[in-house]
Short mmCIF file of C-alpha atoms (C1' of nucleotides) and ligand atoms in Angstrom, two decimals:
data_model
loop_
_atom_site.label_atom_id
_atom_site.label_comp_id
_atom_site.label_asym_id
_atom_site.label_seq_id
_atom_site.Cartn_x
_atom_site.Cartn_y
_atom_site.Cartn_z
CA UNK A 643 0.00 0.00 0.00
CA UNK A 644 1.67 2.89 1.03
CA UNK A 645 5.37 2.76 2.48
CA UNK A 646 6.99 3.76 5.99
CA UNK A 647 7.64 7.52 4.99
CA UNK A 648 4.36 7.92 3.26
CA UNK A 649 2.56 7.10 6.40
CA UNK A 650 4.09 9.34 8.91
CA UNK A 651 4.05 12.39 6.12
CA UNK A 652 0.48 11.83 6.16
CA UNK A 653 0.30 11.64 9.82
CA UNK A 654 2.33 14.45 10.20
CA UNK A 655 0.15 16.94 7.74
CA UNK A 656 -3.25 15.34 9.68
CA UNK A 657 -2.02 16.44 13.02
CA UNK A 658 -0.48 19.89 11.78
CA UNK A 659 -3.90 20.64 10.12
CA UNK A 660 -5.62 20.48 13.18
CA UNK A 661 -4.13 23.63 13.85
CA UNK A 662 -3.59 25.68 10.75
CA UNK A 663 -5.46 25.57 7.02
CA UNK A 664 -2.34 24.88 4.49
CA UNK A 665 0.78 23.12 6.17
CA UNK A 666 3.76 24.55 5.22
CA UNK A 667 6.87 22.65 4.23
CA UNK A 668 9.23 24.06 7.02
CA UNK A 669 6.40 22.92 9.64
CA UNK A 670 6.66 19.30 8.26
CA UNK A 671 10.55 19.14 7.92
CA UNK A 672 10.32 20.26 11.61
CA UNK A 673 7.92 17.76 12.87
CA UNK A 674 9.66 15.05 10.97
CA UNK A 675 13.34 15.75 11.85
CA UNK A 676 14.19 15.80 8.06
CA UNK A 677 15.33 18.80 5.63
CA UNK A 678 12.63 20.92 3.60
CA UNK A 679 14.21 19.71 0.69
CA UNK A 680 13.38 16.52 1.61
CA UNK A 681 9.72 17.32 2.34
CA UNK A 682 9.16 18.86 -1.46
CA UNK A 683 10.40 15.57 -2.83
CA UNK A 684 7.93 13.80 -0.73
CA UNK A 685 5.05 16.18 -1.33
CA UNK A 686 5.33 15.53 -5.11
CA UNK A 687 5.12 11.85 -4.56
CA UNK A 688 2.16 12.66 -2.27
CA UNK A 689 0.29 14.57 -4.82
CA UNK A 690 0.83 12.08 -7.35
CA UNK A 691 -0.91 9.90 -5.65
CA UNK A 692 -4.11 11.60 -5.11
CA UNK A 693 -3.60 12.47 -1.32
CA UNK A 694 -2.86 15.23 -0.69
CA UNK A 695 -4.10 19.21 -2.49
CA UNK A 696 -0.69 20.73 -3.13
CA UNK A 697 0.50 23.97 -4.89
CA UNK A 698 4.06 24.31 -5.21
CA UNK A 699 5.10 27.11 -2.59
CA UNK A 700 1.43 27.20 -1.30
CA UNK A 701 1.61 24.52 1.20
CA UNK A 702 -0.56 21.29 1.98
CA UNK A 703 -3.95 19.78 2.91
CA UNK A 704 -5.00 15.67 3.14
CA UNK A 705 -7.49 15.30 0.32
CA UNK A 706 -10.37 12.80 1.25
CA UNK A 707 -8.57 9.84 0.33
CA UNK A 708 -5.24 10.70 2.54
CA UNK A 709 -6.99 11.73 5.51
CA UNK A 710 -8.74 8.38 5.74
CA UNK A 711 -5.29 6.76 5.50
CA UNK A 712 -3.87 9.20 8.09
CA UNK A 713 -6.99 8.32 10.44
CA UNK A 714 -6.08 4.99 10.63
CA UNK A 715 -2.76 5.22 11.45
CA UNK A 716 -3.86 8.10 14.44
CA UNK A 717 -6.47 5.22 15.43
CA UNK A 718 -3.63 2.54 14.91
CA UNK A 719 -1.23 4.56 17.08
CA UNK A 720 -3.70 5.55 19.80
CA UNK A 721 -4.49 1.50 20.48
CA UNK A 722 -0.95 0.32 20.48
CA UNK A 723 -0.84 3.04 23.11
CA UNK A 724 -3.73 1.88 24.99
CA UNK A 725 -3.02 -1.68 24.70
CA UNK A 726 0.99 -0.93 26.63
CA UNK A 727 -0.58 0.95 29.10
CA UNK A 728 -3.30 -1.17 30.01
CA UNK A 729 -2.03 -3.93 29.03
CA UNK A 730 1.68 -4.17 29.52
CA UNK A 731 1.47 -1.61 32.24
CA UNK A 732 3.91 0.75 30.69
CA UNK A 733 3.88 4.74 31.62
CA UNK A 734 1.93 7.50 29.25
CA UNK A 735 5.44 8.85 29.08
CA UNK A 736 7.10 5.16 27.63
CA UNK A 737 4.45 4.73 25.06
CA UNK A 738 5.34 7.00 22.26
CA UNK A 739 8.16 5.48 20.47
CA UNK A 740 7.40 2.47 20.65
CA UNK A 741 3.36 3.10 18.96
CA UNK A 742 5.27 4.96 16.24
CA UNK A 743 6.63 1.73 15.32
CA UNK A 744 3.16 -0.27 15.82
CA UNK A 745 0.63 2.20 13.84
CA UNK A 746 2.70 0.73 10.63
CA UNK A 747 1.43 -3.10 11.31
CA UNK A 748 -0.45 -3.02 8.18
CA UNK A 749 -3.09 -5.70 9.32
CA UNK A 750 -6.74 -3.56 9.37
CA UNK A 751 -8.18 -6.82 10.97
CA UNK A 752 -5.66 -6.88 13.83
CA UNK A 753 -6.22 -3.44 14.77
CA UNK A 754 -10.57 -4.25 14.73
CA UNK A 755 -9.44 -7.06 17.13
CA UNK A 756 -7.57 -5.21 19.24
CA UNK A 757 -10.06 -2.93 19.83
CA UNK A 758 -12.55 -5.59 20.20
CA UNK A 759 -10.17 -6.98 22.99
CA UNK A 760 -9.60 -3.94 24.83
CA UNK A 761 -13.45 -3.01 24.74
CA UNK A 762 -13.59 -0.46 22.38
CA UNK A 763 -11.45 2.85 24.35
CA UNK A 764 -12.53 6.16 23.46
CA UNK A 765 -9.48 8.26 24.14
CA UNK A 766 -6.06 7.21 24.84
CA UNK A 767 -3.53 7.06 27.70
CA UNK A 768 -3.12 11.48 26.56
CA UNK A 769 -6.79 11.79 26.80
CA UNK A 770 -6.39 11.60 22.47
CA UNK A 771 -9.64 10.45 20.83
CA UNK A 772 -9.27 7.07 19.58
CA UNK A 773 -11.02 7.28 15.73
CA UNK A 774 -12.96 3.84 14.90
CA UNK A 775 -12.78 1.65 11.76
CA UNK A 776 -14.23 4.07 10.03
CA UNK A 777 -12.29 7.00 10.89
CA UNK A 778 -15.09 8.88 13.16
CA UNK A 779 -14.47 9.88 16.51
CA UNK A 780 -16.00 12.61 19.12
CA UNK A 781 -13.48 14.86 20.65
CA UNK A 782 -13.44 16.20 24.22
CA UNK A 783 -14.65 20.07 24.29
CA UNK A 784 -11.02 21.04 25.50
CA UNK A 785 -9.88 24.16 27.29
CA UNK A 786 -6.11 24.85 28.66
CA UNK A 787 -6.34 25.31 32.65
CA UNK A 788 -4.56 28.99 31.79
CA UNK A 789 -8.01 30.25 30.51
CA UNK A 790 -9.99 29.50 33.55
CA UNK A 791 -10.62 32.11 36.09
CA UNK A 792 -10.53 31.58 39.31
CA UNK A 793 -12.81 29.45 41.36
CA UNK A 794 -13.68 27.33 37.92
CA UNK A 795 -13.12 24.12 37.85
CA UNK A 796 -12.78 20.89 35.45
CA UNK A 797 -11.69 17.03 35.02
CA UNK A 798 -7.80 16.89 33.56
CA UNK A 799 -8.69 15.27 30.19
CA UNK A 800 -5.44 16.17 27.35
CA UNK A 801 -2.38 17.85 27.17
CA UNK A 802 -0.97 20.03 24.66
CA UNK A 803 2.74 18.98 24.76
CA UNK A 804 3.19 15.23 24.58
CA UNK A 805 6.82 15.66 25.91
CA UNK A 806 8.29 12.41 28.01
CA UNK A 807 9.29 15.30 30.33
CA UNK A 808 6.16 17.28 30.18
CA UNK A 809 3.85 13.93 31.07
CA UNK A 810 6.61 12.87 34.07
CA UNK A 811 6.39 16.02 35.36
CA UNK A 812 2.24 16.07 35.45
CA UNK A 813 2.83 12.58 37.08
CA UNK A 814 4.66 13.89 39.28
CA UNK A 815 2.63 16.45 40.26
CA UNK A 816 -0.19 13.86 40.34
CA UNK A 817 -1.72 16.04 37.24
CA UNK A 818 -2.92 12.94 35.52
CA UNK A 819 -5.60 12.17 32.84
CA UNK A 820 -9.87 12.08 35.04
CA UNK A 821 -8.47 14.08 37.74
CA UNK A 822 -10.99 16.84 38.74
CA UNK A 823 -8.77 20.41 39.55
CA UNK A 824 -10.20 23.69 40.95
CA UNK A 825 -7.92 27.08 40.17
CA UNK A 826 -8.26 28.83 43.34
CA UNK A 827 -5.56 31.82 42.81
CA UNK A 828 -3.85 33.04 39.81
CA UNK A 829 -0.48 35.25 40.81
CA UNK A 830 -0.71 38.56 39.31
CA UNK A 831 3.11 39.31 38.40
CA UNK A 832 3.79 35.51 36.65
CA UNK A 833 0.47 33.97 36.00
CA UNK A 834 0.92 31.18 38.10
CA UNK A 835 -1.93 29.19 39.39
CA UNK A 836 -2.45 27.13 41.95
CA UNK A 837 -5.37 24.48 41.89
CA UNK A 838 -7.23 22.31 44.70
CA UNK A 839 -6.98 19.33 43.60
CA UNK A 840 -8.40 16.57 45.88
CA UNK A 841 -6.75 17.28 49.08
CA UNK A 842 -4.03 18.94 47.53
CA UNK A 843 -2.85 22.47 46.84
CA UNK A 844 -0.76 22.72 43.23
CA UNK A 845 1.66 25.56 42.02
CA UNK A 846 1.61 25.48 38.14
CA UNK A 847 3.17 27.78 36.26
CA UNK A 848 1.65 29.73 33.17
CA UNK A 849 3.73 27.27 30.55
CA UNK A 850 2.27 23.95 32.53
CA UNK A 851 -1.22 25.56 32.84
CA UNK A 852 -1.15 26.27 29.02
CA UNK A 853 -0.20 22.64 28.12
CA UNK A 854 -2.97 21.00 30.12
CA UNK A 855 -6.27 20.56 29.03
CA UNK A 856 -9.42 20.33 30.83
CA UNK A 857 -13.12 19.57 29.93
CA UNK A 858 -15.37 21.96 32.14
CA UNK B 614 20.32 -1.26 14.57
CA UNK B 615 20.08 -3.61 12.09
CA UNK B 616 17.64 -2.62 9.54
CA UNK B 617 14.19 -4.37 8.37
CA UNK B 618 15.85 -6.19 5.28
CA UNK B 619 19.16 -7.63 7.70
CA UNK B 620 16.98 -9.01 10.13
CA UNK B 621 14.95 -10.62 7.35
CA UNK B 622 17.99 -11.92 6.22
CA UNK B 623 19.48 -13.04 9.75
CA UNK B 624 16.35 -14.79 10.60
CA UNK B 625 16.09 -17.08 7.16
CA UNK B 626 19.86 -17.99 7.39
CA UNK B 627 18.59 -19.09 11.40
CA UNK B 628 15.70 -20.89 9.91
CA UNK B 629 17.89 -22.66 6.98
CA UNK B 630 20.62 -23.65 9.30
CA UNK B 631 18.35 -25.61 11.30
CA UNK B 632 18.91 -28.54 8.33
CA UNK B 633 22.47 -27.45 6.62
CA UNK B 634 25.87 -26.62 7.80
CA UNK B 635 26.40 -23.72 4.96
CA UNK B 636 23.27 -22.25 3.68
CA UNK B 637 23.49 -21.27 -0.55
CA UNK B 638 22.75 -18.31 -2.06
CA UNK B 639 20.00 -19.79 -3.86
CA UNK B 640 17.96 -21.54 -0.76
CA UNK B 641 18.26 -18.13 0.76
CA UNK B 642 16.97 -16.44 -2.17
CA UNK B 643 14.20 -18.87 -2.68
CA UNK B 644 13.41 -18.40 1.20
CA UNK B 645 13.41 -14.76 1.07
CA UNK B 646 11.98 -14.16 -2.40
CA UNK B 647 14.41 -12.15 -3.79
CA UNK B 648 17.26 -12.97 -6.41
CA UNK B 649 20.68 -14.60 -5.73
CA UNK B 650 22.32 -11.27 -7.29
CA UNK B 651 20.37 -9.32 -4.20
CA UNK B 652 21.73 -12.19 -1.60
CA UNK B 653 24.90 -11.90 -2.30
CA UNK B 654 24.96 -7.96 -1.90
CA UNK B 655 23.03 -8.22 1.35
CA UNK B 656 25.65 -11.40 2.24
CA UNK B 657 28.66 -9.22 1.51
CA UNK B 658 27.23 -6.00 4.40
CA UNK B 659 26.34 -8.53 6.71
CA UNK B 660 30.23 -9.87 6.20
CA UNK B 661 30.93 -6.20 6.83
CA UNK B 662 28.81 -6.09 10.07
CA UNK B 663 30.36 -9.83 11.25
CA UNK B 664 26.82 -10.77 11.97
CA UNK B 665 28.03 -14.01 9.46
CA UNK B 666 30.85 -16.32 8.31
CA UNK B 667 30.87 -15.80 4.81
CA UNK B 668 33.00 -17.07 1.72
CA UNK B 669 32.55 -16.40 -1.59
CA UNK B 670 31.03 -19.19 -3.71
CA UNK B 671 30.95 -21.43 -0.10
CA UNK B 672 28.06 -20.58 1.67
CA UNK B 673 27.19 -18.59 4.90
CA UNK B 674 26.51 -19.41 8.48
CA UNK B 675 25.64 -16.93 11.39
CA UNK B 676 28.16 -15.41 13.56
CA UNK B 677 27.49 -15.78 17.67
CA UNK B 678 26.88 -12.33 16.88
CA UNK B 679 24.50 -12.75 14.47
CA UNK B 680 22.82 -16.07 15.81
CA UNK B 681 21.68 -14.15 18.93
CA UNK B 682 19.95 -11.19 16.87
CA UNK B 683 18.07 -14.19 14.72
CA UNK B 684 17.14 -15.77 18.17
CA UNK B 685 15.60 -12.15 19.14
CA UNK B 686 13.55 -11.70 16.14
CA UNK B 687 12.26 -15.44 16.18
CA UNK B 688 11.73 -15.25 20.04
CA UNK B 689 9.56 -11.76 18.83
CA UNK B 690 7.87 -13.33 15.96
CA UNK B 691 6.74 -16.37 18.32
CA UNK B 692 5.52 -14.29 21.20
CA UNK B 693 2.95 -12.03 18.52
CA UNK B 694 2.15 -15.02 17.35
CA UNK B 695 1.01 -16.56 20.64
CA UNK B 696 -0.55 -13.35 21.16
CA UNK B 697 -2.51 -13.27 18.45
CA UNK B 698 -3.94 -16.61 18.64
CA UNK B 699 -4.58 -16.88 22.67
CA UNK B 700 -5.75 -12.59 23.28
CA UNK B 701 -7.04 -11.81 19.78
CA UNK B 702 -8.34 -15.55 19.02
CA UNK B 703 -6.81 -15.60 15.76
CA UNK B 704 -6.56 -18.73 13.84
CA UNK B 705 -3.08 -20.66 13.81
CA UNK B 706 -3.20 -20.35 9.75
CA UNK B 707 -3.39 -16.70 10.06
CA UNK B 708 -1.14 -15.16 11.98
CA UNK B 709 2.45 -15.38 9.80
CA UNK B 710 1.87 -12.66 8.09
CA UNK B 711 1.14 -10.20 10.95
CA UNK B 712 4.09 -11.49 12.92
CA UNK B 713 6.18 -11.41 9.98
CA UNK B 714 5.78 -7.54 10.34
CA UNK B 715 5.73 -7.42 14.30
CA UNK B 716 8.73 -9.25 14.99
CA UNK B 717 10.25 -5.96 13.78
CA UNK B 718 9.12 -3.55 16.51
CA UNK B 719 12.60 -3.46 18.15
CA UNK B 720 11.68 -2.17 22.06
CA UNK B 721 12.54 -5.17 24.02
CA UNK B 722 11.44 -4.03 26.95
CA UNK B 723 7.88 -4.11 25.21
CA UNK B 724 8.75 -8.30 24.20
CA UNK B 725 9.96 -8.79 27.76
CA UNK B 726 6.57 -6.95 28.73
CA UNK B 727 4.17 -9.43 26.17
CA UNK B 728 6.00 -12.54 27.21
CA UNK B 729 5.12 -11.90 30.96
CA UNK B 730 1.79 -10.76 29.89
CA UNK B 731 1.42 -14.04 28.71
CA UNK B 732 2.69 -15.92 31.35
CA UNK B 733 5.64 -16.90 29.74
CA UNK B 734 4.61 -19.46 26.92
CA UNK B 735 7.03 -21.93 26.44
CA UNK B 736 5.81 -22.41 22.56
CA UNK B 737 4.23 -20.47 19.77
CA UNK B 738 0.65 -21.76 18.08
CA UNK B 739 2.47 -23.92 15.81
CA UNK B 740 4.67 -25.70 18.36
CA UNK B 741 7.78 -24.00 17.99
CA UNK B 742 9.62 -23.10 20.83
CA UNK B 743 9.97 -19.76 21.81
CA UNK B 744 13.44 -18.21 23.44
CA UNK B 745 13.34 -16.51 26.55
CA UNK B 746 15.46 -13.03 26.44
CA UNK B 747 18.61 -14.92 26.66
CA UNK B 748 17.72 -16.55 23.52
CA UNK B 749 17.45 -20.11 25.12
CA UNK B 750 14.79 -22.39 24.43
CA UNK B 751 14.29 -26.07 24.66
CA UNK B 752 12.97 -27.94 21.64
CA UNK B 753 10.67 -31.11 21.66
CA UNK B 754 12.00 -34.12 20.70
CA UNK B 755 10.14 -34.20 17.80
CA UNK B 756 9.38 -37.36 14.88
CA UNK B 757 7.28 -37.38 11.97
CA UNK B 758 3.79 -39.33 11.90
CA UNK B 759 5.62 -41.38 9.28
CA UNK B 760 8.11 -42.67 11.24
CA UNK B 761 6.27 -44.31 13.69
CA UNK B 762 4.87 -47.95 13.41
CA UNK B 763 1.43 -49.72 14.02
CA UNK B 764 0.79 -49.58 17.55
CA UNK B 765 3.06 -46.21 18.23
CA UNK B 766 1.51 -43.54 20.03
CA UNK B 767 2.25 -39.36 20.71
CA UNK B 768 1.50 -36.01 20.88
CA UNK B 769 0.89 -33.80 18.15
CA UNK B 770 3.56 -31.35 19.07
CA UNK B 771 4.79 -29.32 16.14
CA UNK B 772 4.53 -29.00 11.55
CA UNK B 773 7.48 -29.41 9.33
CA UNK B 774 5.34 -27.56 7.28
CA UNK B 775 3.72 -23.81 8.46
CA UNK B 776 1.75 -23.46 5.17
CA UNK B 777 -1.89 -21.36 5.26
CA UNK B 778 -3.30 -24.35 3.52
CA UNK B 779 -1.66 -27.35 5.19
CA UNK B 780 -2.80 -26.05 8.85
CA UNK B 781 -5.90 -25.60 7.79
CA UNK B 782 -6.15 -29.11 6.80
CA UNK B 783 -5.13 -30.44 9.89
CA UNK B 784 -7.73 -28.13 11.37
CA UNK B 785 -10.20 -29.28 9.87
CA UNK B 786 -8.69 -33.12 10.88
CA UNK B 787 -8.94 -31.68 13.99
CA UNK B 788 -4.71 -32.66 13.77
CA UNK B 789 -3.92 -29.87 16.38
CA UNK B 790 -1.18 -29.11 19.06
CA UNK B 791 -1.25 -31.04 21.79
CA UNK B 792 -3.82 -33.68 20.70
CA UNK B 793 -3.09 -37.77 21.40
CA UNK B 794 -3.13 -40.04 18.59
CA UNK B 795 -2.18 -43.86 17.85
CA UNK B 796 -0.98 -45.09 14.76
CA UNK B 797 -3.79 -48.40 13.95
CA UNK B 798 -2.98 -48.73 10.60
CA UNK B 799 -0.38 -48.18 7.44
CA UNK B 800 -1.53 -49.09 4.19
CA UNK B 801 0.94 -50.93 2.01
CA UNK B 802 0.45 -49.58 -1.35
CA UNK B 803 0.34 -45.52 -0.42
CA UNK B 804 1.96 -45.82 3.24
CA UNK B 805 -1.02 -43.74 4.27
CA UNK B 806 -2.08 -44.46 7.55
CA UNK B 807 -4.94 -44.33 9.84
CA UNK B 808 -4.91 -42.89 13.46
CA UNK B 809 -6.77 -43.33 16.02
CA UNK B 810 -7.89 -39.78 17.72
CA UNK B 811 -10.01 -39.28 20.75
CA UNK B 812 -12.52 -41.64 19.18
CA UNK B 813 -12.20 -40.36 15.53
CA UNK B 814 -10.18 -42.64 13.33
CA UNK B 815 -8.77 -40.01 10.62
CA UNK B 816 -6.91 -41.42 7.42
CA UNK B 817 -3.62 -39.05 6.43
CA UNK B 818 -1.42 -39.80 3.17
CA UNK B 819 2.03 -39.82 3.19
CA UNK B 820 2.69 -36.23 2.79
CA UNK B 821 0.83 -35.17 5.83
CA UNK B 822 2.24 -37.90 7.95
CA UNK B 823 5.80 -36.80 7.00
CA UNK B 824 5.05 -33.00 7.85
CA UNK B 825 2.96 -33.82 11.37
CA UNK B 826 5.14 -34.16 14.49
CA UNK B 827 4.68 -36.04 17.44
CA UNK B 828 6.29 -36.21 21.21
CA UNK B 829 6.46 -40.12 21.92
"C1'" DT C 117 7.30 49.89 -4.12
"C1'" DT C 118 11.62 48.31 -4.31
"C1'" DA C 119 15.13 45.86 -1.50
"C1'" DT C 120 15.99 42.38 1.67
"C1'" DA C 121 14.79 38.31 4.18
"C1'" DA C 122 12.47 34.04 4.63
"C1'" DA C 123 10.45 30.09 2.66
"C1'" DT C 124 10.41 26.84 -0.83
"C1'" DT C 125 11.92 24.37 -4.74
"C1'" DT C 126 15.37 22.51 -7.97
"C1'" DA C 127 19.79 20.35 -9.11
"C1'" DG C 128 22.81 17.00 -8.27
"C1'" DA C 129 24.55 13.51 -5.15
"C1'" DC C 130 24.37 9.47 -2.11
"C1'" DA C 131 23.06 5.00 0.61
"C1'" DA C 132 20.03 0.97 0.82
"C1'" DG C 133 18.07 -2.56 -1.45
"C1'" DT C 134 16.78 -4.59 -5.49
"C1'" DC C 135 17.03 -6.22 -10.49
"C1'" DT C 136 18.86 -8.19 -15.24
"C1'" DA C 137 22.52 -9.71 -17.90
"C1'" DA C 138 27.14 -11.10 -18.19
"C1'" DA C 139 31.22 -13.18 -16.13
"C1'" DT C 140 33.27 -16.38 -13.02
"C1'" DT C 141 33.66 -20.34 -10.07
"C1'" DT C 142 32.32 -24.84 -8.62
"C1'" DA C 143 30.03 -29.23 -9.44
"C1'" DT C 144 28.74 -32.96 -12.47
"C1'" DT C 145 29.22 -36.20 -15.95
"C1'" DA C 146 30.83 -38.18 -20.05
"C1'" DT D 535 40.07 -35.16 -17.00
"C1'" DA D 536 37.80 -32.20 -20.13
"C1'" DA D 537 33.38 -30.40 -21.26
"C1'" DT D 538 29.09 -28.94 -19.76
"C1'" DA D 539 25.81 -27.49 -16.32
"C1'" DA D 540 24.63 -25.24 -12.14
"C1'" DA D 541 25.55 -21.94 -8.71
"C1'" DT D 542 27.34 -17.69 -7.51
"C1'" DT D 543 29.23 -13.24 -8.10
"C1'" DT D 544 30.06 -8.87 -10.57
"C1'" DA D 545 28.67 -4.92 -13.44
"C1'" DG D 546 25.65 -1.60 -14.18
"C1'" DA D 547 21.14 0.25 -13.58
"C1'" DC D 548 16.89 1.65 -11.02
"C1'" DT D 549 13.74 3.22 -6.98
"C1'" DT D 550 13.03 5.29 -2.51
"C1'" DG D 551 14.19 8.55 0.61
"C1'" DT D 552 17.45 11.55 2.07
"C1'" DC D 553 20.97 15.46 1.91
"C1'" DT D 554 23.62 20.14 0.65
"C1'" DA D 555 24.01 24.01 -2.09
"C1'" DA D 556 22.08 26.98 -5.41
"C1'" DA D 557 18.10 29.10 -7.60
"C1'" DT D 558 13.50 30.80 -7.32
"C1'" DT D 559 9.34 32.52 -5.29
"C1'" DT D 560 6.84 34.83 -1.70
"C1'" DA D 561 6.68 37.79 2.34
"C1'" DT D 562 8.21 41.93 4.97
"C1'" DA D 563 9.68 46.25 5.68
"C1'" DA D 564 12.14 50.43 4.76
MN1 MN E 1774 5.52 6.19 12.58
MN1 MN E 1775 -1.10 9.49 22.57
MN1 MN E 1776 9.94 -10.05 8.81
MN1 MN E 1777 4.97 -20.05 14.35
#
DNA sequence: TTATAAATTTAGACAAGTCTAAATTTATTA
DNA sequence: TAATAAATTTAGACTTGTCTAAATTTATAA
C-alpha cells in the first residue's frame, strides 16, 4: 500500500492541520526531523498519488482519500498506546516510540481485534480520541487550565505537549488524565496558578497551565 | 540497529541452518523471495557487520553475533504469534503474516513486557519453541507421523510444514497441538495411515504424515 | 514599491536494497 | 580429465528517501 515515509508524512500533515489551514513545508521538515528539501520531494510523490491538495510554494492539505489513511494510522497509534498501558502496564510517558513503530502493522483486521479486545477505548492514555474503523471519533470540548478564572473548575482530560518530560512532570505532580482540579488563585506578576486538587494544593506555572487541558 | 531487510535476512539464514551446515545463495533467495544477485549484496554488508561467516562461492553461516539477533527476532515473531492466537483468538493459519511484520518492533522491553503478559509461553501456536530473552529455548523431541509404526503412540507437538493451507487441513482433521493419537494402521500400497484420535479414526497420506510431528 | 529576508523548490549527489545480464567459479558427468 | 551445467558473483542500472548548495518565489519592511 503505502510505504513507511508515506505514512508518517500523512500523519504528520493530519495532526499539523488540526491547527492551521495549508501546512507549510518548514512545519513538516520540523515535525519530521528531516530537511525541507526533503519534504518537497515527498510532497510531489504525495500529490501524485491523489492524497494530498498541493501547490508548489502554497503549502498542503489531506485530500479525502489521505486523511482516511492518516486516520487509521492516528487510530492505529492511539491503540498500540492503549493496549501498553493497560495492558503491559507501561507509563503514558514510555508509550510514544514504541506506537510509532506499531501504527505501521499493516493488518486492518488486527487493529478491529484489538479494539474488540480492549473493549472499544474512546481516548487514549493522553486523553487523544481514539477514531474507529471508520475513521469517526467525538473529541473532548477542550480548554487549557490557563483560561480558567478563578474558582472554575474541570476534570484533567489532554495535554498540549506530549513531551516524556512534560507527562513525568504532570505525574509527578499527580496532574494525571480524570483528575478533577479547581484554580483557586492566579499570581498577578507571573500567571501562576495554583489548583485544589483533591486534598491537595498545586503551584503550576503559566507554561504547565497552558499545556494541560481540561473539559469543564 | 540492524535494519528491516538484515533481520529478514538473519532470521532465514537461522531458519535454513536448522537442516544445513552452509546455507546457498539460492535456498536463501528462494526463502526470502528475492534474487541470488540481491543475496549476495546483502551477504557481503552482513560480512561487513560480522553478523556471518561468509566465503565467496561457499556458503554462509551466522556469527554468535549474528545467531543471537536471529534468536531475538524469532523469540519476537513467536511471542505475537502466541498473542494473536490466545488474546485476539486468531486462527493458527493466520497469523504469519502479521508477525512477519511485528517481529520488527525493536523495544525489548515491550517483548519482555508481552511474554510476561502471557505468562511466559514456552511455545508459539504452531509448536515452535519460543526463546526466553537470553535466547534459550528447549525444543521437543520431535518425529514425523511417518516414522512411527502400528501400535506407536504421541503427541501432536509441532509442523514441518507452516503453510496457510496445510494447517488448515489439519484443522479441519482436527490434527492440532497437543492432541493424542495412535498409529492403527499403514496401508501398504500408499503408506497412508490411519490414526486413532479421541474416538475419531482419521486417514492421512504420506505427505501429511511426513510434515505432522509427534512427542512419543 | 523596491530591497531584503524568509520560505520553498530545484539540481545533483548518495546509501540501501533490489534487479537483469554477463562473467566467473564450482560441481557434475561423459 | 575435459566439457558442460549449475551456482554464484560482478557490473551496471533503477527506486526510494534523504541530503547540501544553489536558484526561485513569496513575504516583509524600509
Ligand atoms: Mn511512525
Ligand atoms: Mn497518545
Ligand atoms: Mn519479517
Ligand atoms: Mn509459528
Amino acid at each position: 500500500m503505502n510505504t513507511l515515509a508515506e505514512e508518517n508524512y500523512l500523519k504528520s500533515i493530519y495532526h499539523l492541520s488540526l491547527n492551521t489551514q495549508n501546512v507549510s513545508t518548514n512545519q513538516l521538515a520540523a515535525l519530521l526531523n528531516t530537511k525541507a528539501a526533503s519534504v518537497t520531494d515527498m510532497l510531489k510523490k504525495l500529490a501524485d498519488k491523489q492524497l494530498i491538495n498541493y501547490a508548489r510554494y502554497q503549502g498542503v492539505s489531506l485530500s479525502a482519500a489521505g486523511e482516511k489513511i492518516a486516520l487509521q494510522i492516528v487510530r492505529k497509534h492511539r491503540l498500540w498506546e492503549y493496549f501498553l498501558v493497560e495492558k503491559l502496564n507501561f507509563k503514558w510517558d514510555e508509550v510514544h516510540e514504541m506506537a510509532e513503530e506499531m501504527e505501521h502493522i499493516s493488518s486492518m483486521e488486527l487493529v478491529d481485534r484489538l479494539d474488540k479486545f480492549m473493549n472499544f477505548p474512546k481516548y487514549d492514555p493522553h486523553g487523544d480520541p481514539i477514531p474507529d474503523s471508520d475513521g469517526n471519533f467525538k473529541a473532548h470540548e477542550l480548554k487549557p487550565i490557563a483560561s480558567i478564572e478563578v474558582g472554575g473548575s474541570g476534570i484533567i482530560s489532554g495535554v498540549r505537549d506530549h513531551s516524556a518530560g512534560f507527562l513525568q512532570y504532570l505525574e509527578k505532580q499527580q496532574l494525571t488524565i480524570g483528575k478533577k482540579i479547581k484554580v483557586t488563585e492566579i499570581n498577578e506578576y507571573d500567571n501562576s496558578m495554583i489548583l485544589q486538587a483533591d486534598d491537595k494544593k498545586i503551584h503550576i506555572s503559566r507554561e504547565v497551565a497552558n499545556n494541560l487541558l481540561i473539559v469543564i
